[in-house]
PDB file of C-alpha atoms in Angstrom:
ATOM      1  CA  GLU A   1       0.000   0.000   0.000  1.00 69.00           C
ATOM      2  CA  ALA A   2       2.839   2.408   0.918  1.00 69.00           C
ATOM      3  CA  SER A   3       4.585   1.639  -2.378  1.00 72.00           C
ATOM      4  CA  GLY A   4       1.418   2.392  -4.284  1.00 70.00           C
ATOM      5  CA  LEU A   5       0.980   5.723  -2.560  1.00 67.00           C
ATOM      6  CA  TRP A   6       4.596   6.634  -3.329  1.00 65.00           C
ATOM      7  CA  ARG A   7       4.203   5.778  -7.020  1.00 68.00           C
ATOM      8  CA  ASP A   8       1.013   7.798  -7.239  1.00 65.00           C
ATOM      9  CA  ALA A   9       2.773  10.778  -5.701  1.00 62.00           C
ATOM     10  CA  LEU A  10       5.688  10.501  -8.164  1.00 61.00           C
ATOM     11  CA  ASP A  11       3.363  10.148 -11.130  1.00 59.00           C
ATOM     12  CA  GLY A  12       1.492  13.217 -10.058  1.00 50.00           C
ATOM     13  CA  ARG A  13       4.685  15.270  -9.727  1.00 51.00           C
ATOM     14  CA  LYS A  14       5.924  14.029 -13.092  1.00 52.00           C
ATOM     15  CA  ALA A  15       2.772  15.065 -14.831  1.00 54.00           C
ATOM     16  CA  ARG A  16       2.503  18.456 -13.194  1.00 68.00           C
ATOM     17  CA  ARG A  17       3.904  21.262 -15.356  1.00 77.00           C
ATOM     18  CA  VAL A  18       4.072  24.937 -14.665  1.00 79.00           C
ATOM     19  CA  THR A  19       5.333  27.882 -16.669  1.00 83.00           C
ATOM     20  CA  LEU A  20       7.792  30.077 -14.825  1.00 80.00           C
ATOM     21  CA  GLY A  21       9.796  33.112 -15.698  1.00 80.00           C
ATOM     22  CA  LEU A  22      13.546  32.681 -15.876  1.00 75.00           C
ATOM     23  CA  ASN A  23      14.131  34.464 -12.597  1.00 75.00           C
ATOM     24  CA  GLN A  24      11.693  32.135 -10.800  1.00 78.00           C
ATOM     25  CA  ALA A  25      12.943  28.891 -12.404  1.00 80.00           C
ATOM     26  CA  LEU A  26      15.989  28.380 -10.151  1.00 79.00           C
ATOM     27  CA  GLY A  27      15.844  24.877  -8.637  1.00 76.00           C
ATOM     28  CA  SER A  28      13.170  23.609 -11.024  1.00 81.00           C
ATOM     29  CA  VAL A  29      13.544  20.682 -13.439  1.00 79.00           C
ATOM     30  CA  LEU A  30      12.759  21.001 -17.147  1.00 80.00           C
ATOM     31  CA  ALA A  31       9.670  19.092 -18.189  1.00 79.00           C
ATOM     32  CA  GLU A  32      11.291  18.169 -21.505  1.00 81.00           C
ATOM     33  CA  SER A  33      14.623  18.571 -23.291  1.00 80.00           C
ATOM     34  CA  ILE A  34      15.438  21.804 -25.080  1.00 78.00           C
ATOM     35  CA  VAL A  35      17.221  21.396 -28.418  1.00 78.00           C
ATOM     36  CA  ALA A  36      18.667  24.302 -30.417  1.00 75.00           C
ATOM     37  CA  SER A  37      17.263  24.520 -33.920  1.00 73.00           C
ATOM     38  CA  GLN A  38      20.524  25.998 -35.238  1.00 72.00           C
ATOM     39  CA  SER A  39      24.133  26.482 -34.113  1.00 72.00           C
ATOM     40  CA  ILE A  40      25.169  29.893 -32.864  1.00 70.00           C
ATOM     41  CA  PRO A  41      27.547  30.950 -34.301  1.00 69.00           C
ATOM     42  CA  ALA A  42      26.807  29.047 -37.502  1.00 66.00           C
ATOM     43  CA  PHE A  43      30.527  28.206 -38.065  1.00 65.00           C
ATOM     44  CA  ASN A  44      33.232  26.313 -36.200  1.00 67.00           C
ATOM     45  CA  LYS A  45      34.810  28.607 -33.635  1.00 65.00           C
ATOM     46  CA  SER A  46      37.675  28.165 -31.169  1.00 63.00           C
ATOM     47  CA  ALA A  47      38.545  30.525 -28.343  1.00 64.00           C
ATOM     48  CA  MET A  48      42.249  30.042 -29.138  1.00 63.00           C
ATOM     49  CA  ASP A  49      44.139  29.661 -32.422  1.00 64.00           C
ATOM     50  CA  GLY A  50      47.428  27.848 -32.844  1.00 66.00           C
ATOM     51  CA  TYR A  51      49.118  24.526 -32.332  1.00 64.00           C
ATOM     52  CA  ALA A  52      50.344  22.631 -29.316  1.00 63.00           C
ATOM     53  CA  ILE A  53      53.151  20.057 -29.220  1.00 59.00           C
ATOM     54  CA  ALA A  54      54.361  17.655 -26.575  1.00 59.00           C
ATOM     55  CA  TYR A  55      57.547  19.524 -25.597  1.00 57.00           C
ATOM     56  CA  GLN A  56      59.567  16.613 -24.268  1.00 59.00           C
ATOM     57  CA  GLU A  57      58.729  14.473 -27.302  1.00 58.00           C
ATOM     58  CA  GLY A  58      59.610  17.223 -29.788  1.00 54.00           C
ATOM     59  CA  ILE A  59      62.476  18.961 -27.997  1.00 56.00           C
ATOM     60  CA  GLN A  60      65.185  17.598 -30.310  1.00 58.00           C
ATOM     61  CA  GLU A  61      63.188  18.368 -33.439  1.00 57.00           C
ATOM     62  CA  TYR A  62      62.197  21.922 -32.529  1.00 54.00           C
ATOM     63  CA  GLU A  63      65.151  23.180 -30.481  1.00 64.00           C
ATOM     64  CA  VAL A  64      67.164  25.900 -32.293  1.00 71.00           C
ATOM     65  CA  LYS A  65      70.727  26.741 -31.261  1.00 85.00           C
ATOM     66  CA  ILE A  66      71.505  30.431 -31.571  1.00 93.00           C
ATOM     67  CA  MET A  67      74.976  31.198 -32.930  1.00 97.00           C
ATOM     68  CA  LYS A  68      76.658  33.752 -30.637  1.00 97.00           C
ATOM     69  CA  ILE A  69      78.863  36.250 -32.464  1.00 98.00           C
ATOM     70  CA  ILE A  70      81.309  38.944 -31.343  1.00 98.00           C
ATOM     71  CA  MET A  71      82.389  41.759 -33.661  1.00 98.00           C
ATOM     72  CA  ILE A  72      85.823  43.443 -33.462  1.00 98.00           C
ATOM     73  CA  TYR A  73      85.801  47.112 -34.502  1.00 98.00           C
ATOM     74  CA  ALA A  74      88.023  50.159 -34.689  1.00 97.00           C
ATOM     75  CA  GLN A  75      86.714  53.580 -33.694  1.00 96.00           C
ATOM     76  CA  ILE A  76      85.118  54.462 -37.039  1.00 95.00           C
ATOM     77  CA  GLN A  77      83.144  51.231 -37.518  1.00 94.00           C
ATOM     78  CA  SER A  78      81.948  51.286 -33.904  1.00 94.00           C
ATOM     79  CA  GLY A  79      80.793  54.888 -34.160  1.00 93.00           C
ATOM     80  CA  LEU A  80      82.939  55.821 -31.147  1.00 93.00           C
ATOM     81  CA  GLY A  81      85.174  58.221 -33.073  1.00 95.00           C
ATOM     82  CA  THR A  82      86.324  59.669 -36.356  1.00 94.00           C
ATOM     83  CA  LYS A  83      89.488  58.829 -38.292  1.00 91.00           C
ATOM     84  CA  ASP A  84      91.336  61.342 -36.094  1.00 94.00           C
ATOM     85  CA  ASP A  85      90.161  59.787 -32.796  1.00 95.00           C
ATOM     86  CA  THR A  86      92.777  57.070 -32.963  1.00 96.00           C
ATOM     87  CA  MET A  87      93.330  56.657 -29.217  1.00 97.00           C
ATOM     88  CA  VAL A  88      89.845  55.475 -28.232  1.00 97.00           C
ATOM     89  CA  PRO A  89      90.471  53.006 -25.371  1.00 97.00           C
ATOM     90  CA  LEU A  90      89.511  49.359 -25.540  1.00 97.00           C
ATOM     91  CA  THR A  91      85.824  49.011 -24.696  1.00 96.00           C
ATOM     92  CA  GLY A  92      82.767  46.910 -25.466  1.00 96.00           C
ATOM     93  CA  LYS A  93      79.056  47.154 -26.208  1.00 94.00           C
ATOM     94  CA  LYS A  94      76.481  44.484 -25.417  1.00 93.00           C
ATOM     95  CA  GLU A  95      74.338  45.197 -28.460  1.00 92.00           C
ATOM     96  CA  PRO A  96      74.833  45.230 -32.238  1.00 95.00           C
ATOM     97  CA  ILE A  97      76.419  48.440 -33.511  1.00 95.00           C
ATOM     98  CA  GLY A  98      78.034  49.498 -36.768  1.00 94.00           C
ATOM     99  CA  PRO A  99      77.996  46.959 -39.630  1.00 95.00           C
ATOM    100  CA  ALA A 100      76.385  44.385 -37.301  1.00 95.00           C
ATOM    101  CA  VAL A 101      73.115  46.308 -37.592  1.00 95.00           C
ATOM    102  CA  MET A 102      73.224  46.054 -41.393  1.00 94.00           C
ATOM    103  CA  MET A 103      74.059  42.364 -41.047  1.00 96.00           C
ATOM    104  CA  GLU A 104      71.018  41.422 -38.948  1.00 95.00           C
ATOM    105  CA  PRO A 105      68.767  40.288 -41.867  1.00 95.00           C
ATOM    106  CA  PHE A 106      71.489  37.885 -42.988  1.00 97.00           C
ATOM    107  CA  LEU A 107      72.233  36.739 -39.426  1.00 96.00           C
ATOM    108  CA  ASN A 108      68.555  35.913 -38.896  1.00 94.00           C
ATOM    109  CA  LYS A 109      68.728  33.436 -41.774  1.00 95.00           C
ATOM    110  CA  VAL A 110      71.550  31.503 -40.095  1.00 96.00           C
ATOM    111  CA  ASP A 111      70.220  31.765 -36.507  1.00 95.00           C
ATOM    112  CA  GLY A 112      72.999  34.181 -35.571  1.00 96.00           C
ATOM    113  CA  HIS A 113      73.004  36.930 -32.951  1.00 96.00           C
ATOM    114  CA  VAL A 114      75.672  39.525 -32.148  1.00 97.00           C
ATOM    115  CA  THR A 115      76.095  39.361 -28.388  1.00 96.00           C
ATOM    116  CA  ALA A 116      78.874  41.958 -28.099  1.00 97.00           C
ATOM    117  CA  CYS A 117      81.009  44.390 -30.074  1.00 97.00           C
ATOM    118  CA  LEU A 118      84.587  44.966 -28.869  1.00 98.00           C
ATOM    119  CA  CYS A 119      86.247  48.187 -30.003  1.00 97.00           C
ATOM    120  CA  CYS A 120      89.379  50.313 -29.753  1.00 97.00           C
ATOM    121  CA  GLY A 121      91.055  53.074 -31.735  1.00 97.00           C
ATOM    122  CA  ASN A 122      93.610  52.282 -34.404  1.00 95.00           C
ATOM    123  CA  GLY A 123      96.235  54.200 -32.465  1.00 97.00           C
ATOM    124  CA  THR A 124      95.449  52.306 -29.271  1.00 97.00           C
ATOM    125  CA  PHE A 125      96.078  49.038 -31.094  1.00 98.00           C
ATOM    126  CA  LEU A 126      99.225  50.207 -32.905  1.00 97.00           C
ATOM    127  CA  ALA A 127     100.722  51.501 -29.659  1.00 98.00           C
ATOM    128  CA  ASP A 128     100.889  47.930 -28.305  1.00 98.00           C
ATOM    129  CA  PRO A 129      99.433  45.321 -30.698  1.00 98.00           C
ATOM    130  CA  GLU A 130     100.409  42.321 -28.582  1.00 98.00           C
ATOM    131  CA  GLU A 131      98.841  43.663 -25.381  1.00 98.00           C
ATOM    132  CA  VAL A 132      95.634  44.857 -27.033  1.00 98.00           C
ATOM    133  CA  SER A 133      95.263  41.550 -28.862  1.00 98.00           C
ATOM    134  CA  ARG A 134      95.866  39.658 -25.605  1.00 98.00           C
ATOM    135  CA  LYS A 135      93.134  41.673 -23.882  1.00 98.00           C
ATOM    136  CA  LEU A 136      90.717  41.107 -26.749  1.00 98.00           C
ATOM    137  CA  CYS A 137      91.395  37.369 -26.608  1.00 98.00           C
ATOM    138  CA  ALA A 138      90.798  37.415 -22.844  1.00 97.00           C
ATOM    139  CA  MET A 139      87.453  39.160 -23.380  1.00 97.00           C
ATOM    140  CA  VAL A 140      86.508  36.591 -26.013  1.00 98.00           C
ATOM    141  CA  ASN A 141      87.401  33.781 -23.609  1.00 97.00           C
ATOM    142  CA  LYS A 142      85.169  35.330 -20.975  1.00 96.00           C
ATOM    143  CA  LEU A 143      82.184  35.902 -23.286  1.00 97.00           C
ATOM    144  CA  GLN A 144      82.520  32.489 -25.027  1.00 97.00           C
ATOM    145  CA  PRO A 145      81.048  33.231 -28.459  1.00 98.00           C
ATOM    146  CA  ASP A 146      80.842  30.651 -31.217  1.00 98.00           C
ATOM    147  CA  VAL A 147      82.371  32.956 -33.822  1.00 98.00           C
ATOM    148  CA  VAL A 148      84.297  36.243 -33.849  1.00 98.00           C
ATOM    149  CA  MET A 149      84.102  38.484 -36.928  1.00 98.00           C
ATOM    150  CA  CYS A 150      87.020  40.913 -37.184  1.00 98.00           C
ATOM    151  CA  GLY A 151      85.781  43.529 -39.607  1.00 97.00           C
ATOM    152  CA  PRO A 152      84.683  44.465 -42.142  1.00 98.00           C
ATOM    153  CA  ALA A 153      87.739  46.706 -42.337  1.00 97.00           C
ATOM    154  CA  PHE A 154      86.966  47.900 -45.887  1.00 97.00           C
ATOM    155  CA  ASN A 155      90.063  49.800 -47.139  1.00 97.00           C
ATOM    156  CA  PHE A 156      91.196  51.140 -43.727  1.00 97.00           C
ATOM    157  CA  ALA A 157      94.755  49.811 -43.654  1.00 97.00           C
ATOM    158  CA  ASP A 158      95.485  50.087 -39.909  1.00 97.00           C
ATOM    159  CA  TYR A 159      92.161  48.514 -38.970  1.00 97.00           C
ATOM    160  CA  ALA A 160      92.699  45.744 -41.543  1.00 98.00           C
ATOM    161  CA  GLY A 161      96.028  44.847 -39.942  1.00 98.00           C
ATOM    162  CA  MET A 162      94.340  44.781 -36.546  1.00 98.00           C
ATOM    163  CA  CYS A 163      91.570  42.500 -37.854  1.00 98.00           C
ATOM    164  CA  ALA A 164      93.980  39.997 -39.381  1.00 98.00           C
ATOM    165  CA  LYS A 165      96.228  39.750 -36.328  1.00 98.00           C
ATOM    166  CA  VAL A 166      93.443  39.593 -33.759  1.00 98.00           C
ATOM    167  CA  ALA A 167      91.537  36.938 -35.733  1.00 98.00           C
ATOM    168  CA  CYS A 168      94.706  34.851 -35.966  1.00 98.00           C
ATOM    169  CA  ASP A 169      95.390  35.219 -32.228  1.00 98.00           C
ATOM    170  CA  ILE A 170      91.802  34.359 -31.285  1.00 98.00           C
ATOM    171  CA  ASN A 171      92.013  31.123 -33.258  1.00 98.00           C
ATOM    172  CA  ALA A 172      95.332  30.296 -31.578  1.00 98.00           C
ATOM    173  CA  THR A 173      94.411  31.101 -27.970  1.00 97.00           C
ATOM    174  CA  THR A 174      90.629  30.649 -27.536  1.00 97.00           C
ATOM    175  CA  LYS A 175      87.942  28.093 -28.338  1.00 96.00           C
ATOM    176  CA  ALA A 176      86.090  30.537 -30.596  1.00 98.00           C
ATOM    177  CA  LYS A 177      86.403  30.477 -34.388  1.00 98.00           C
ATOM    178  CA  ALA A 178      87.493  33.795 -35.916  1.00 98.00           C
ATOM    179  CA  PHE A 179      87.996  35.305 -39.345  1.00 98.00           C
ATOM    180  CA  ALA A 180      88.757  38.742 -40.782  1.00 98.00           C
ATOM    181  CA  ALA A 181      87.064  40.751 -43.532  1.00 98.00           C
ATOM    182  CA  MET A 182      88.538  43.552 -45.653  1.00 98.00           C
ATOM    183  CA  SER A 183      88.925  44.887 -49.185  1.00 98.00           C
ATOM    184  CA  VAL A 184      91.618  44.065 -51.726  1.00 98.00           C
ATOM    185  CA  GLU A 185      93.336  47.414 -51.157  1.00 98.00           C
ATOM    186  CA  ASN A 186      94.859  46.053 -47.920  1.00 98.00           C
ATOM    187  CA  LYS A 187      97.647  44.186 -49.695  1.00 98.00           C
ATOM    188  CA  ASP A 188     100.106  43.939 -46.789  1.00 98.00           C
ATOM    189  CA  PRO A 189      97.861  42.340 -44.135  1.00 97.00           C
ATOM    190  CA  ILE A 190      96.293  40.080 -46.777  1.00 98.00           C
ATOM    191  CA  ALA A 191      99.708  38.861 -47.905  1.00 98.00           C
ATOM    192  CA  ALA A 192     100.887  38.383 -44.317  1.00 98.00           C
ATOM    193  CA  TYR A 193      97.821  36.535 -42.983  1.00 98.00           C
ATOM    194  CA  LYS A 194      95.786  34.950 -45.819  1.00 97.00           C
ATOM    195  CA  ASP A 195      97.487  31.585 -45.242  1.00 97.00           C
ATOM    196  CA  LYS A 196      96.997  31.778 -41.464  1.00 97.00           C
ATOM    197  CA  VAL A 197      93.375  32.884 -41.145  1.00 98.00           C
ATOM    198  CA  ALA A 198      90.343  33.184 -43.428  1.00 98.00           C
ATOM    199  CA  ILE A 199      89.938  36.736 -44.781  1.00 98.00           C
ATOM    200  CA  VAL A 200      86.592  37.421 -46.467  1.00 98.00           C
ATOM    201  CA  GLU A 201      86.760  39.850 -49.375  1.00 98.00           C
ATOM    202  CA  THR A 202      84.597  42.960 -49.059  1.00 98.00           C
ATOM    203  CA  PRO A 203      84.303  46.138 -51.123  1.00 97.00           C
ATOM    204  CA  LYS A 204      86.155  49.264 -50.095  1.00 97.00           C
ATOM    205  CA  LYS A 205      84.277  51.910 -48.126  1.00 94.00           C
ATOM    206  CA  GLY A 206      81.336  53.064 -50.259  1.00 93.00           C
ATOM    207  CA  GLY A 207      81.957  50.368 -52.887  1.00 94.00           C
ATOM    208  CA  MET A 208      79.423  48.065 -54.504  1.00 95.00           C
ATOM    209  CA  GLY A 209      78.613  44.623 -53.157  1.00 96.00           C
ATOM    210  CA  LEU A 210      78.545  45.217 -49.401  1.00 96.00           C
ATOM    211  CA  ASN A 211      75.352  43.211 -48.865  1.00 96.00           C
ATOM    212  CA  ASP A 212      76.837  40.238 -50.691  1.00 97.00           C
ATOM    213  CA  ALA A 213      79.980  40.489 -48.548  1.00 97.00           C
ATOM    214  CA  LEU A 214      77.947  40.618 -45.322  1.00 97.00           C
ATOM    215  CA  LYS A 215      75.941  37.619 -46.479  1.00 97.00           C
ATOM    216  CA  ASN A 216      79.170  35.739 -47.210  1.00 98.00           C
ATOM    217  CA  MET A 217      80.500  36.572 -43.742  1.00 98.00           C
ATOM    218  CA  CYS A 218      77.341  35.137 -42.177  1.00 98.00           C
ATOM    219  CA  ALA A 219      77.546  31.974 -44.278  1.00 98.00           C
ATOM    220  CA  LEU A 220      81.162  31.386 -43.238  1.00 98.00           C
ATOM    221  CA  ALA A 221      80.316  32.088 -39.600  1.00 98.00           C
ATOM    222  CA  LYS A 222      77.515  29.512 -39.687  1.00 97.00           C
ATOM    223  CA  ALA A 223      79.788  26.860 -41.170  1.00 98.00           C
ATOM    224  CA  LEU A 224      82.476  27.551 -38.566  1.00 98.00           C
ATOM    225  CA  ALA A 225      79.972  27.407 -35.704  1.00 97.00           C
ATOM    226  CA  ASP A 226      78.559  24.100 -36.994  1.00 96.00           C
ATOM    227  CA  GLY A 227      82.009  22.603 -37.371  1.00 96.00           C
ATOM    228  CA  SER A 228      81.435  22.066 -41.103  1.00 97.00           C
ATOM    229  CA  ASP A 229      84.165  21.909 -43.735  1.00 97.00           C
ATOM    230  CA  THR A 230      84.713  25.532 -44.806  1.00 97.00           C
ATOM    231  CA  ALA A 231      87.127  24.864 -47.688  1.00 97.00           C
ATOM    232  CA  GLU A 232      84.553  25.516 -50.416  1.00 97.00           C
ATOM    233  CA  LEU A 233      83.251  28.701 -48.782  1.00 98.00           C
ATOM    234  CA  GLU A 234      86.773  30.012 -48.206  1.00 97.00           C
ATOM    235  CA  HIS A 235      87.599  29.306 -51.847  1.00 97.00           C
ATOM    236  CA  LYS A 236      84.561  31.325 -52.965  1.00 97.00           C
ATOM    237  CA  PHE A 237      84.638  34.194 -50.468  1.00 97.00           C
ATOM    238  CA  CYS A 238      88.197  34.599 -49.182  1.00 98.00           C
ATOM    239  CA  PHE A 239      91.552  35.811 -50.428  1.00 98.00           C
ATOM    240  CA  LYS A 240      93.778  33.001 -51.628  1.00 92.00           C
TER     241      LYS A 240
END
């Protein structure tokens, strides 16, 4: 009898329907399912766009190694002085300056980044080449770049000699790979160092072909950083 009364009560509640306003419907149960007649919006929509990857599974595939580069400049190329400001002391900048700024589009293509520019006046170097070169090598050892670009020296003879010597000393005394860059007008340093260190050919100051020379410097830097055979690139880009 009790079971019958309970079923009758449930049946009565199930059948009873009332219409309520939305504000009064809290706690009530819908009498029947509500189905949307159309999707709103009428197209597929995501709150976020993009792709997700499993980092640990893809770390080797997606990881990019940035090539760290140091530039060696004299006072003119660094913007720290004119041709007469030859005694600018040895200093450094932690951002791209001088030709490194022009080189950035080409560096981006080889995953390269200039982490520092080391500079001094021509006269400062000529006053004591061995000591200045030693200090530059010590700074390179401390900063630990992958590659050091000495130049472009264009047709500035004193700076070209500095580039050739410092690049040679960096290769001999540090773990970094270094090369020089200058124009054909610098016959003496080219003759003295072309068999000891790679010297990329560039135009003289204001000459044609600077972008190509900067691109060649970046290509050689990438090969050196990767530990690739650079013989073909040196044959194409460097003085022989």
